[in-house]
XYZ file of C-alpha atoms in Angstrom:
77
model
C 13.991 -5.798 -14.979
C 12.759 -8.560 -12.154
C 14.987 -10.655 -10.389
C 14.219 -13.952 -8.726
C 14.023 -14.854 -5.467
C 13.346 -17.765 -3.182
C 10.551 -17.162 -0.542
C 9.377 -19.808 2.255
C 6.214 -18.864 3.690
C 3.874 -20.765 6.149
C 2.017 -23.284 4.559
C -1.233 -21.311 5.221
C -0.181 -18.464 3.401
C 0.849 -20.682 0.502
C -2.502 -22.337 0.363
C -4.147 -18.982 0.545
C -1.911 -17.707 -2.319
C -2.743 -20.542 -3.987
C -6.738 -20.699 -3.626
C -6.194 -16.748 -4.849
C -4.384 -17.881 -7.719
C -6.862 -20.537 -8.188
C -10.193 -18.968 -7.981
C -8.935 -15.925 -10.479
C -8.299 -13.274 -8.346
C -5.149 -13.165 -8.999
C -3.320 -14.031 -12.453
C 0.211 -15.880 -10.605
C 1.729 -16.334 -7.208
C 4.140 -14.009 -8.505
C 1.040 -11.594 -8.937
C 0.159 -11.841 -4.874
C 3.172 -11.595 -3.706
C 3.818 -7.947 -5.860
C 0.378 -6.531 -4.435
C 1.665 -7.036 -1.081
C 5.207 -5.697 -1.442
C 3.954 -2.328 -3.073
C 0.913 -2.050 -0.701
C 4.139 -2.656 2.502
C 5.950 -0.234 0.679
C 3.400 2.643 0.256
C 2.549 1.953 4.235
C 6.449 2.260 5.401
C 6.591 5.250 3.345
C 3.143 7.039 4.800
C 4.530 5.957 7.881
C 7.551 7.460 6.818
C 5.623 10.759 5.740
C 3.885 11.104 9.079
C 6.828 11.074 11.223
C 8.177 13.832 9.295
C 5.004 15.641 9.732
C 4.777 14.994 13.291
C 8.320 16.089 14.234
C 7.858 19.250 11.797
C 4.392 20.402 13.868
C 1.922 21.789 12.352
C 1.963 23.798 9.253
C -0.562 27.138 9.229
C -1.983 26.006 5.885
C -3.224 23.025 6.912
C -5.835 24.462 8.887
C -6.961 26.767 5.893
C -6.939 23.209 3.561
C -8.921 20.969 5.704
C -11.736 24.021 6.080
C -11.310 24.345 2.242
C -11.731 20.483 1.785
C -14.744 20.081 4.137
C -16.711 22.550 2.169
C -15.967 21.433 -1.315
C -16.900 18.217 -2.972
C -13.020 16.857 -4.174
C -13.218 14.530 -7.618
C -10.496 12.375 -7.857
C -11.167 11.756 -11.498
């Protein structure tokens, strides 16, 4: 389900939407404005994440994991 929703943005950002839009990078305005949303989102919520982590302290596997990582080549595949 989408809903729509009126946006104004500076004229620059338009025009930069637009050359995106324009030169193929990007398949709609719609498209642009999505990407940045979701890539907001994920930072509030890391940022999110990390103040949890910081008020929590430190956690005595974590030192274990990061020695684990640093000697193990990680795929993400």
């Amino acid at each position: 389900m989408t809903k729509q929703i009126a946006v104004r943005l500076p004229e620059e950002l338009a025009d930069f939407i637009d050359s995106e839009v324009g030169e193929g990078r990007a398949a709609s305005r719609a498209t642009i404005v999505i990407r940045a949303l979701e890539r907001e989102r994920r930072r509030a919520r890391a940022a999110r994440d990390v103040a949890i982590l910081v008020a929590s302290g430190p956690h005595p596997d974590w030192g274990g994991l990061a020695e684990y990582a640093a000697r193990h080549v990680l795929s993400v595949e």
